[in-house]
């Protein structure tokens, strides 16, 4: 039985200025103008769970911050128990690996399971770090429109395709893959001998009735697959760094860890990341439940505002996360004109869909107090009215 959450106050504003905050202090880097109200990079404006903050303060009070180990029972058992209770998935603790970030892990696995020039299939629109990481490792991006199963099979069947880089739940659309979709994807990858890297960093933020299913349930024994993830999105702790993965194949796991330690010298993790993950998974469940309820309220507010202003958009909240992915193509707007209106008149920063390979869309981050989310939606509506054809 789910216990009622404590009274967490997500309406309370937190001033993030002057904290070297990417979203607030460095908005000019991407938008060319300072002091915009930002709805951009996918972190949240909320304090993390007080249970996590208490654990971090306790570790700092110890006073010694020396080298540490991730391969220890507290960290591993917290992950195993979290997957068992939250995702109904049994995880072998020996299959767990550490990484400084999810993108780092993706890069190492690209290196491990493919060669320069090989193809990596990614659904579009796509998280903007994916094409950069693929190009940096001299692999070729093979773009597959989300939901186009014929295109997916054609790309997986190519002899030069080595890897499917899956985003689950999908960023930026918030799509939560169903069991049938994942089974179908797994069967195609098995048929054509394609390895799977499943980025599941948004997994804990699936909105009912949608249920996230880890790729660990679909990868199969002996196959080349990995889940890469972190508590950083769900508990808003990305600045602590640190991630972890689940690698199904023991030989691949050993090769990954050998490279982590010997080539990259990263065997000692950020200790506060370990503390944060353990506290989040052991004690943060009720906070996460309350966060999900609040985010759904924010997304419902976006839907109400957009529906009243532009019924023809027929916008519905995403199945996961706090990123409102808005298709504005029915309004016939020019992307550049819309961005100018948002920046110069409305004084807000909202990510253009072109950043994710999808012109004609906006990605509005509403992981923030409701009053800010409402202001961002009002700004989008006003900008759309000013430039709509």
CSV table of C-alpha atoms in Angstrom, one decimal:
chain,number,residue,atom,x,y,z
A,1,UNK,CA,0.0,0.0,0.0
A,2,UNK,CA,1.4,3.4,-1.0
A,3,UNK,CA,1.9,5.7,2.0
A,4,UNK,CA,0.9,9.3,1.7
A,5,UNK,CA,4.0,11.4,1.1
A,6,UNK,CA,5.3,14.0,3.5
A,7,UNK,CA,4.5,17.6,2.8
A,8,UNK,CA,7.2,18.4,0.2
A,9,UNK,CA,6.9,22.0,-1.1
A,10,UNK,CA,7.6,22.0,-4.8
A,11,UNK,CA,6.0,25.5,-5.1
A,12,UNK,CA,8.8,27.0,-3.1
A,13,UNK,CA,11.1,29.1,-5.4
A,14,UNK,CA,14.9,28.5,-5.2
A,15,UNK,CA,17.2,31.2,-6.6
A,16,UNK,CA,19.8,29.4,-8.7
A,17,UNK,CA,21.6,32.5,-9.9
A,18,UNK,CA,25.3,32.6,-9.0
A,19,UNK,CA,25.6,28.9,-8.5
A,20,UNK,CA,27.4,28.2,-11.9
A,21,UNK,CA,24.0,26.9,-13.0
A,22,UNK,CA,23.9,25.9,-16.7
A,23,UNK,CA,20.2,26.7,-17.1
A,24,UNK,CA,20.2,30.1,-15.4
A,25,UNK,CA,23.7,31.5,-15.2
A,26,UNK,CA,24.8,30.5,-18.7
A,27,UNK,CA,21.6,30.9,-20.8
A,28,UNK,CA,23.5,33.4,-23.0
A,29,UNK,CA,25.9,30.7,-24.2
A,30,UNK,CA,23.1,29.1,-26.3
A,31,UNK,CA,20.6,31.9,-26.8
A,32,UNK,CA,23.0,34.9,-27.2
A,33,UNK,CA,21.1,37.0,-24.6
A,34,UNK,CA,21.6,37.1,-20.8
A,35,UNK,CA,18.9,37.1,-18.1
A,36,UNK,CA,16.3,35.1,-20.0
A,37,UNK,CA,13.8,33.1,-18.0
A,38,UNK,CA,15.0,29.6,-18.9
A,39,UNK,CA,13.1,26.4,-19.7
A,40,UNK,CA,16.0,24.6,-21.3
A,41,UNK,CA,18.4,22.0,-20.2
A,42,UNK,CA,16.7,19.0,-18.5
A,43,UNK,CA,17.4,19.6,-14.8
A,44,UNK,CA,14.8,20.8,-12.4
A,45,UNK,CA,14.5,23.9,-10.3
A,46,UNK,CA,13.5,21.9,-7.2
A,47,UNK,CA,15.8,21.0,-4.2
A,48,UNK,CA,16.5,17.3,-4.2
A,49,UNK,CA,14.8,15.1,-1.7
A,50,UNK,CA,15.6,16.2,1.9
A,51,UNK,CA,16.5,12.5,2.6
A,52,UNK,CA,19.3,12.8,0.0
A,53,UNK,CA,20.5,16.2,1.3
A,54,UNK,CA,20.6,14.8,4.9
A,55,UNK,CA,22.8,11.9,3.7
A,56,UNK,CA,25.2,14.2,1.8
A,57,UNK,CA,25.6,16.5,4.8
A,58,UNK,CA,26.3,13.5,7.0
A,59,UNK,CA,29.0,12.3,4.7
A,60,UNK,CA,30.6,15.7,4.6
A,61,UNK,CA,30.5,16.0,8.3
A,62,UNK,CA,32.8,12.9,8.4
A,63,UNK,CA,35.4,15.3,7.0
A,64,UNK,CA,37.6,12.8,5.0
A,65,UNK,CA,37.0,12.7,1.3
A,66,UNK,CA,39.5,10.1,0.1
A,67,UNK,CA,39.5,7.5,-2.6
A,68,UNK,CA,36.5,5.2,-2.6
A,69,UNK,CA,34.9,2.2,-4.3
A,70,UNK,CA,31.7,1.8,-6.1
A,71,UNK,CA,31.8,-2.0,-6.0
A,72,UNK,CA,30.5,-2.4,-2.5
A,73,UNK,CA,27.3,-3.8,-1.0
A,74,UNK,CA,25.6,-0.6,-0.1
A,75,UNK,CA,25.7,0.9,-3.6
A,76,UNK,CA,25.0,-2.4,-5.4
A,77,UNK,CA,22.2,-3.5,-3.1
A,78,UNK,CA,20.5,-0.1,-3.3
A,79,UNK,CA,20.3,-0.5,-7.1
A,80,UNK,CA,19.1,-4.1,-7.0
A,81,UNK,CA,16.4,-3.3,-4.5
A,82,UNK,CA,15.3,-0.2,-6.4
A,83,UNK,CA,14.9,-2.2,-9.6
A,84,UNK,CA,13.0,-5.0,-7.7
A,85,UNK,CA,10.6,-2.6,-6.0
A,86,UNK,CA,10.1,0.1,-8.6
A,87,UNK,CA,10.5,-1.8,-11.9
A,88,UNK,CA,9.8,-5.4,-11.0
A,89,UNK,CA,13.1,-6.4,-12.5
A,90,UNK,CA,15.6,-8.8,-10.9
A,91,UNK,CA,19.2,-7.4,-11.4
A,92,UNK,CA,22.3,-9.5,-10.9
A,93,UNK,CA,24.6,-7.3,-8.8
A,94,UNK,CA,27.6,-8.7,-10.7
A,95,UNK,CA,26.2,-7.2,-13.9
A,96,UNK,CA,26.3,-3.6,-12.5
A,97,UNK,CA,29.1,-1.3,-13.6
A,98,UNK,CA,29.9,2.3,-12.7
A,99,UNK,CA,30.5,5.3,-15.0
A,100,UNK,CA,31.1,9.0,-14.5
A,101,UNK,CA,28.1,9.8,-16.7
A,102,UNK,CA,25.6,8.1,-19.0
A,103,UNK,CA,27.1,9.7,-22.1
A,104,UNK,CA,30.6,8.4,-21.0
A,105,UNK,CA,29.1,4.9,-20.8
A,106,UNK,CA,27.5,5.2,-24.2
A,107,UNK,CA,30.9,6.3,-25.6
A,108,UNK,CA,32.7,3.3,-24.1
A,109,UNK,CA,30.1,0.9,-25.3
A,110,UNK,CA,30.2,2.3,-28.8
A,111,UNK,CA,34.0,1.7,-28.7
A,112,UNK,CA,33.5,-1.8,-27.4
A,113,UNK,CA,30.8,-3.0,-29.7
A,114,UNK,CA,31.5,-1.3,-33.0
A,115,UNK,CA,34.3,0.0,-35.2
A,116,UNK,CA,34.9,3.4,-36.9
A,117,UNK,CA,32.5,3.7,-39.8
A,118,UNK,CA,29.9,1.3,-38.3
A,119,UNK,CA,26.3,2.4,-38.2
A,120,UNK,CA,24.4,3.3,-35.0
A,121,UNK,CA,20.6,3.5,-35.2
A,122,UNK,CA,18.8,6.2,-33.2
A,123,UNK,CA,15.2,7.1,-33.2
A,124,UNK,CA,14.4,10.7,-34.3
A,125,UNK,CA,13.8,13.2,-32.9
A,126,UNK,CA,16.8,12.6,-30.7
A,127,UNK,CA,18.5,13.8,-27.5
A,128,UNK,CA,21.1,16.2,-28.9
A,129,UNK,CA,24.1,14.5,-27.2
A,130,UNK,CA,23.6,11.3,-29.2
A,131,UNK,CA,24.7,12.6,-32.7
A,132,UNK,CA,27.7,14.4,-31.1
A,133,UNK,CA,28.8,11.3,-29.2
A,134,UNK,CA,28.4,9.1,-32.3
A,135,UNK,CA,30.4,11.4,-34.5
A,136,UNK,CA,33.1,11.9,-31.9
A,137,UNK,CA,33.7,8.1,-31.9
A,138,UNK,CA,33.8,8.1,-35.8
A,139,UNK,CA,30.6,6.0,-36.1
A,140,UNK,CA,27.8,6.9,-38.5
A,141,UNK,CA,24.3,8.0,-37.3
A,142,UNK,CA,21.5,6.1,-38.9
A,143,UNK,CA,18.3,8.1,-38.1
A,144,UNK,CA,15.0,6.2,-37.8
A,145,UNK,CA,11.7,8.1,-37.4
A,146,UNK,CA,10.0,7.2,-34.2
A,147,UNK,CA,7.3,4.7,-34.8
A,148,UNK,CA,8.4,3.7,-38.3
A,149,UNK,CA,9.0,0.0,-37.9
A,150,UNK,CA,9.7,-0.6,-41.6
A,151,UNK,CA,12.5,1.9,-41.5
A,152,UNK,CA,13.8,0.4,-38.2
A,153,UNK,CA,14.1,-3.0,-39.8
A,154,UNK,CA,15.8,-1.7,-42.9
A,155,UNK,CA,18.4,0.1,-40.9
A,156,UNK,CA,19.0,-2.8,-38.5
A,157,UNK,CA,19.3,-5.2,-41.4
A,158,UNK,CA,22.2,-3.2,-43.0
A,159,UNK,CA,25.5,-5.1,-42.8
A,160,UNK,CA,27.3,-2.1,-41.4
A,161,UNK,CA,24.8,-1.6,-38.5
A,162,UNK,CA,26.4,-2.5,-35.2
A,163,UNK,CA,24.3,-0.9,-32.5
A,164,UNK,CA,20.8,0.4,-31.7
A,165,UNK,CA,21.0,3.3,-29.3
A,166,UNK,CA,17.6,3.3,-27.6
A,167,UNK,CA,16.3,6.1,-25.5
A,168,UNK,CA,13.8,4.6,-23.0
A,169,UNK,CA,11.6,6.5,-22.1
A,170,UNK,CA,12.2,8.6,-25.2
A,171,UNK,CA,13.7,12.0,-25.0
A,172,UNK,CA,12.4,14.5,-26.2
A,173,UNK,CA,9.0,13.1,-26.8
A,174,UNK,CA,8.4,11.4,-23.5
A,175,UNK,CA,7.2,8.2,-25.1
A,176,UNK,CA,7.2,5.1,-22.8
A,177,UNK,CA,7.9,2.0,-24.8
A,178,UNK,CA,5.3,-0.8,-24.4
A,179,UNK,CA,6.1,-4.4,-23.7
A,180,UNK,CA,5.1,-5.3,-27.3
A,181,UNK,CA,7.3,-2.5,-28.8
A,182,UNK,CA,10.3,-3.7,-26.8
A,183,UNK,CA,9.7,-7.3,-27.6
A,184,UNK,CA,9.5,-6.4,-31.3
A,185,UNK,CA,12.7,-4.4,-31.1
A,186,UNK,CA,14.5,-7.1,-29.3
A,187,UNK,CA,13.5,-9.7,-31.9
A,188,UNK,CA,14.7,-7.5,-34.7
A,189,UNK,CA,18.1,-6.8,-33.0
A,190,UNK,CA,18.5,-10.5,-32.3
A,191,UNK,CA,17.7,-11.4,-36.0
A,192,UNK,CA,20.3,-9.0,-37.4
A,193,UNK,CA,22.9,-9.3,-34.7
A,194,UNK,CA,22.7,-5.7,-33.5
A,195,UNK,CA,23.8,-4.8,-30.0
A,196,UNK,CA,21.6,-2.6,-27.9
A,197,UNK,CA,22.5,0.3,-25.6
A,198,UNK,CA,19.4,1.5,-23.7
A,199,UNK,CA,19.6,5.0,-22.1
A,200,UNK,CA,17.1,4.8,-19.3
A,201,UNK,CA,17.9,7.9,-17.4
A,202,UNK,CA,14.2,9.1,-17.4
A,203,UNK,CA,12.9,5.7,-16.3
A,204,UNK,CA,11.7,6.7,-12.8
A,205,UNK,CA,9.6,9.5,-14.3
A,206,UNK,CA,7.0,7.5,-16.2
A,207,UNK,CA,3.5,8.7,-15.6
A,208,UNK,CA,0.7,6.3,-14.8
A,209,UNK,CA,-0.8,4.3,-16.4
A,210,UNK,CA,2.4,4.0,-18.4
A,211,UNK,CA,5.0,1.7,-17.0
A,212,UNK,CA,8.7,1.7,-17.8
A,213,UNK,CA,10.1,-1.7,-18.7
A,214,UNK,CA,13.9,-2.0,-18.4
A,215,UNK,CA,15.7,-3.4,-21.4
A,216,UNK,CA,17.1,-6.0,-18.9
A,217,UNK,CA,13.8,-7.7,-19.2
A,218,UNK,CA,14.2,-8.0,-23.0
A,219,UNK,CA,18.0,-8.4,-23.7
A,220,UNK,CA,18.3,-12.1,-23.2
A,221,UNK,CA,21.2,-14.1,-21.8
A,222,UNK,CA,24.5,-13.9,-23.6
A,223,UNK,CA,23.4,-11.1,-25.9
A,224,UNK,CA,25.3,-7.8,-26.2
A,225,UNK,CA,23.1,-5.3,-24.4
A,226,UNK,CA,23.4,-2.7,-21.7
A,227,UNK,CA,21.2,-0.4,-19.7
A,228,UNK,CA,22.9,2.9,-18.8
A,229,UNK,CA,21.2,5.2,-16.3
A,230,UNK,CA,21.5,7.3,-13.2
A,231,UNK,CA,19.4,8.8,-10.4
A,232,UNK,CA,20.4,12.2,-11.6
A,233,UNK,CA,17.2,13.1,-13.6
A,234,UNK,CA,14.6,11.6,-11.1
A,235,UNK,CA,16.3,13.1,-8.0
A,236,UNK,CA,17.8,16.2,-9.6
A,237,UNK,CA,21.4,15.5,-8.7
A,238,UNK,CA,23.3,15.7,-12.0
A,239,UNK,CA,25.9,18.0,-10.5
A,240,UNK,CA,27.1,15.1,-8.3
A,241,UNK,CA,28.0,13.3,-11.5
A,242,UNK,CA,28.0,9.5,-11.6
A,243,UNK,CA,26.0,6.9,-13.3
A,244,UNK,CA,25.7,3.2,-13.5
A,245,UNK,CA,25.0,0.5,-16.0
A,246,UNK,CA,23.8,-3.1,-16.3
A,247,UNK,CA,25.8,-5.1,-18.9
A,248,UNK,CA,24.4,-8.5,-19.8
A,249,UNK,CA,27.4,-10.1,-21.3
A,250,UNK,CA,30.2,-10.9,-18.8
A,251,UNK,CA,33.0,-10.6,-21.3
A,252,UNK,CA,31.7,-7.2,-22.4
A,253,UNK,CA,31.4,-6.2,-18.8
A,254,UNK,CA,35.0,-7.1,-18.0
A,255,UNK,CA,36.2,-5.3,-21.1
A,256,UNK,CA,34.3,-2.1,-20.1
A,257,UNK,CA,35.6,-2.2,-16.5
A,258,UNK,CA,39.1,-2.8,-17.7
A,259,UNK,CA,39.0,0.3,-19.9
A,260,UNK,CA,37.3,2.3,-17.2
A,261,UNK,CA,40.2,1.6,-14.7
A,262,UNK,CA,43.3,1.1,-16.9
A,263,UNK,CA,42.7,3.4,-19.9
A,264,UNK,CA,40.6,6.2,-18.3
A,265,UNK,CA,41.8,6.0,-14.7
A,266,UNK,CA,38.2,6.2,-13.3
A,267,UNK,CA,38.1,3.4,-10.8
A,268,UNK,CA,37.5,5.7,-7.9
A,269,UNK,CA,34.0,7.2,-8.1
A,270,UNK,CA,32.7,10.6,-6.8
A,271,UNK,CA,31.9,9.5,-3.3
A,272,UNK,CA,29.0,12.0,-2.9
A,273,UNK,CA,27.4,10.5,-6.0
A,274,UNK,CA,27.4,7.1,-4.3
A,275,UNK,CA,26.0,8.6,-1.2
A,276,UNK,CA,23.3,10.4,-3.2
A,277,UNK,CA,22.3,7.4,-5.2
A,278,UNK,CA,22.1,5.2,-2.1
A,279,UNK,CA,20.0,7.7,-0.1
A,280,UNK,CA,17.7,8.3,-3.1
A,281,UNK,CA,17.0,4.6,-3.7
A,282,UNK,CA,16.8,3.7,0.0
A,283,UNK,CA,14.9,6.7,1.4
A,284,UNK,CA,13.7,8.9,-1.5
A,285,UNK,CA,10.7,6.9,-2.8
A,286,UNK,CA,8.0,9.0,-1.2
A,287,UNK,CA,9.6,12.3,-2.4
A,288,UNK,CA,9.7,10.8,-6.0
A,289,UNK,CA,6.1,9.9,-5.8
A,290,UNK,CA,5.2,13.5,-4.7
A,291,UNK,CA,7.4,14.9,-7.4
A,292,UNK,CA,5.6,12.8,-10.0
A,293,UNK,CA,2.2,14.1,-8.8
A,294,UNK,CA,3.5,17.7,-9.0
A,295,UNK,CA,4.9,17.3,-12.5
A,296,UNK,CA,1.7,15.8,-13.7
A,297,UNK,CA,0.0,18.9,-12.4
A,298,UNK,CA,2.4,21.1,-14.3
A,299,UNK,CA,1.9,19.2,-17.5
A,300,UNK,CA,-1.9,19.3,-17.1
A,301,UNK,CA,-1.7,23.1,-16.7
A,302,UNK,CA,0.3,23.3,-19.9
A,303,UNK,CA,-2.3,21.2,-21.6
A,304,UNK,CA,-5.1,23.4,-20.3
A,305,UNK,CA,-3.4,26.7,-21.3
A,306,UNK,CA,-2.5,25.4,-24.8
A,307,UNK,CA,-5.9,23.8,-25.3
A,308,UNK,CA,-7.7,27.1,-24.5
A,309,UNK,CA,-5.4,29.1,-26.8
A,310,UNK,CA,-5.0,26.7,-29.7
A,311,UNK,CA,-7.5,23.8,-29.6
A,312,UNK,CA,-6.2,22.6,-33.0
A,313,UNK,CA,-2.9,21.7,-31.6
A,314,UNK,CA,-4.6,19.0,-29.5
A,315,UNK,CA,-1.6,18.8,-27.2
A,316,UNK,CA,-1.4,16.1,-24.6
A,317,UNK,CA,1.1,15.6,-21.8
A,318,UNK,CA,4.0,13.2,-22.4
A,319,UNK,CA,4.0,9.7,-21.0
A,320,UNK,CA,7.1,10.4,-19.0
A,321,UNK,CA,9.3,13.2,-17.7
A,322,UNK,CA,8.8,17.0,-17.4
A,323,UNK,CA,9.6,18.1,-20.9
A,324,UNK,CA,6.6,19.4,-22.9
A,325,UNK,CA,7.3,18.5,-26.5
A,326,UNK,CA,5.0,20.8,-28.5
A,327,UNK,CA,4.2,20.4,-32.2
A,328,UNK,CA,3.5,23.9,-33.5
A,329,UNK,CA,3.6,23.0,-37.2
A,330,UNK,CA,-0.2,23.2,-37.6
A,331,UNK,CA,0.1,27.0,-36.9
A,332,UNK,CA,2.5,27.5,-39.8
A,333,UNK,CA,5.1,29.4,-37.8
A,334,UNK,CA,8.6,30.1,-38.9
A,335,UNK,CA,11.1,28.7,-36.4
A,336,UNK,CA,13.5,31.6,-36.5
A,337,UNK,CA,10.8,34.1,-36.1
A,338,UNK,CA,9.3,32.2,-33.2
A,339,UNK,CA,12.7,32.1,-31.4
A,340,UNK,CA,13.2,35.8,-32.0
A,341,UNK,CA,9.8,36.5,-30.5
A,342,UNK,CA,10.4,34.2,-27.5
A,343,UNK,CA,13.8,35.8,-26.8
A,344,UNK,CA,13.4,39.4,-27.7
A,345,UNK,CA,9.8,40.1,-26.7
A,346,UNK,CA,8.9,37.4,-24.2
A,347,UNK,CA,12.4,37.2,-22.6
A,348,UNK,CA,12.3,33.4,-22.2
A,349,UNK,CA,14.6,30.6,-23.4
A,350,UNK,CA,12.8,27.6,-24.8
A,351,UNK,CA,14.6,24.9,-26.7
A,352,UNK,CA,13.8,24.8,-30.5
A,353,UNK,CA,12.9,21.4,-31.9
A,354,UNK,CA,15.6,21.8,-34.5
A,355,UNK,CA,18.1,21.1,-31.7
A,356,UNK,CA,16.7,17.5,-31.7
A,357,UNK,CA,16.3,17.1,-35.4
A,358,UNK,CA,12.7,18.2,-35.5
A,359,UNK,CA,12.0,21.7,-36.8
A,360,UNK,CA,8.5,22.9,-36.0
A,361,UNK,CA,8.5,21.8,-32.4
A,362,UNK,CA,9.4,23.3,-29.0
A,363,UNK,CA,10.7,21.6,-25.9
A,364,UNK,CA,9.5,23.4,-22.8
A,365,UNK,CA,11.0,22.2,-19.5
A,366,UNK,CA,8.4,22.4,-16.7
A,367,UNK,CA,10.4,20.8,-14.0
A,368,UNK,CA,9.9,23.9,-11.9
A,369,UNK,CA,7.4,25.6,-9.5
A,370,UNK,CA,4.0,25.9,-11.2
A,371,UNK,CA,4.0,29.7,-11.3
A,372,UNK,CA,7.1,29.5,-13.5
A,373,UNK,CA,5.7,26.7,-15.7
A,374,UNK,CA,2.6,28.8,-16.2
A,375,UNK,CA,4.7,31.9,-17.2
A,376,UNK,CA,6.6,29.8,-19.7
A,377,UNK,CA,3.4,28.5,-21.3
A,378,UNK,CA,2.0,32.0,-21.4
A,379,UNK,CA,5.2,33.2,-23.2
A,380,UNK,CA,4.9,30.4,-25.7
A,381,UNK,CA,1.3,31.2,-26.4
A,382,UNK,CA,2.0,34.9,-26.8
A,383,UNK,CA,4.9,34.2,-29.1
A,384,UNK,CA,2.9,31.8,-31.2
A,385,UNK,CA,0.1,34.3,-31.6
A,386,UNK,CA,2.5,37.0,-32.7
A,387,UNK,CA,4.1,34.9,-35.5
A,388,UNK,CA,1.4,32.4,-36.5
A,389,UNK,CA,0.4,32.4,-40.1
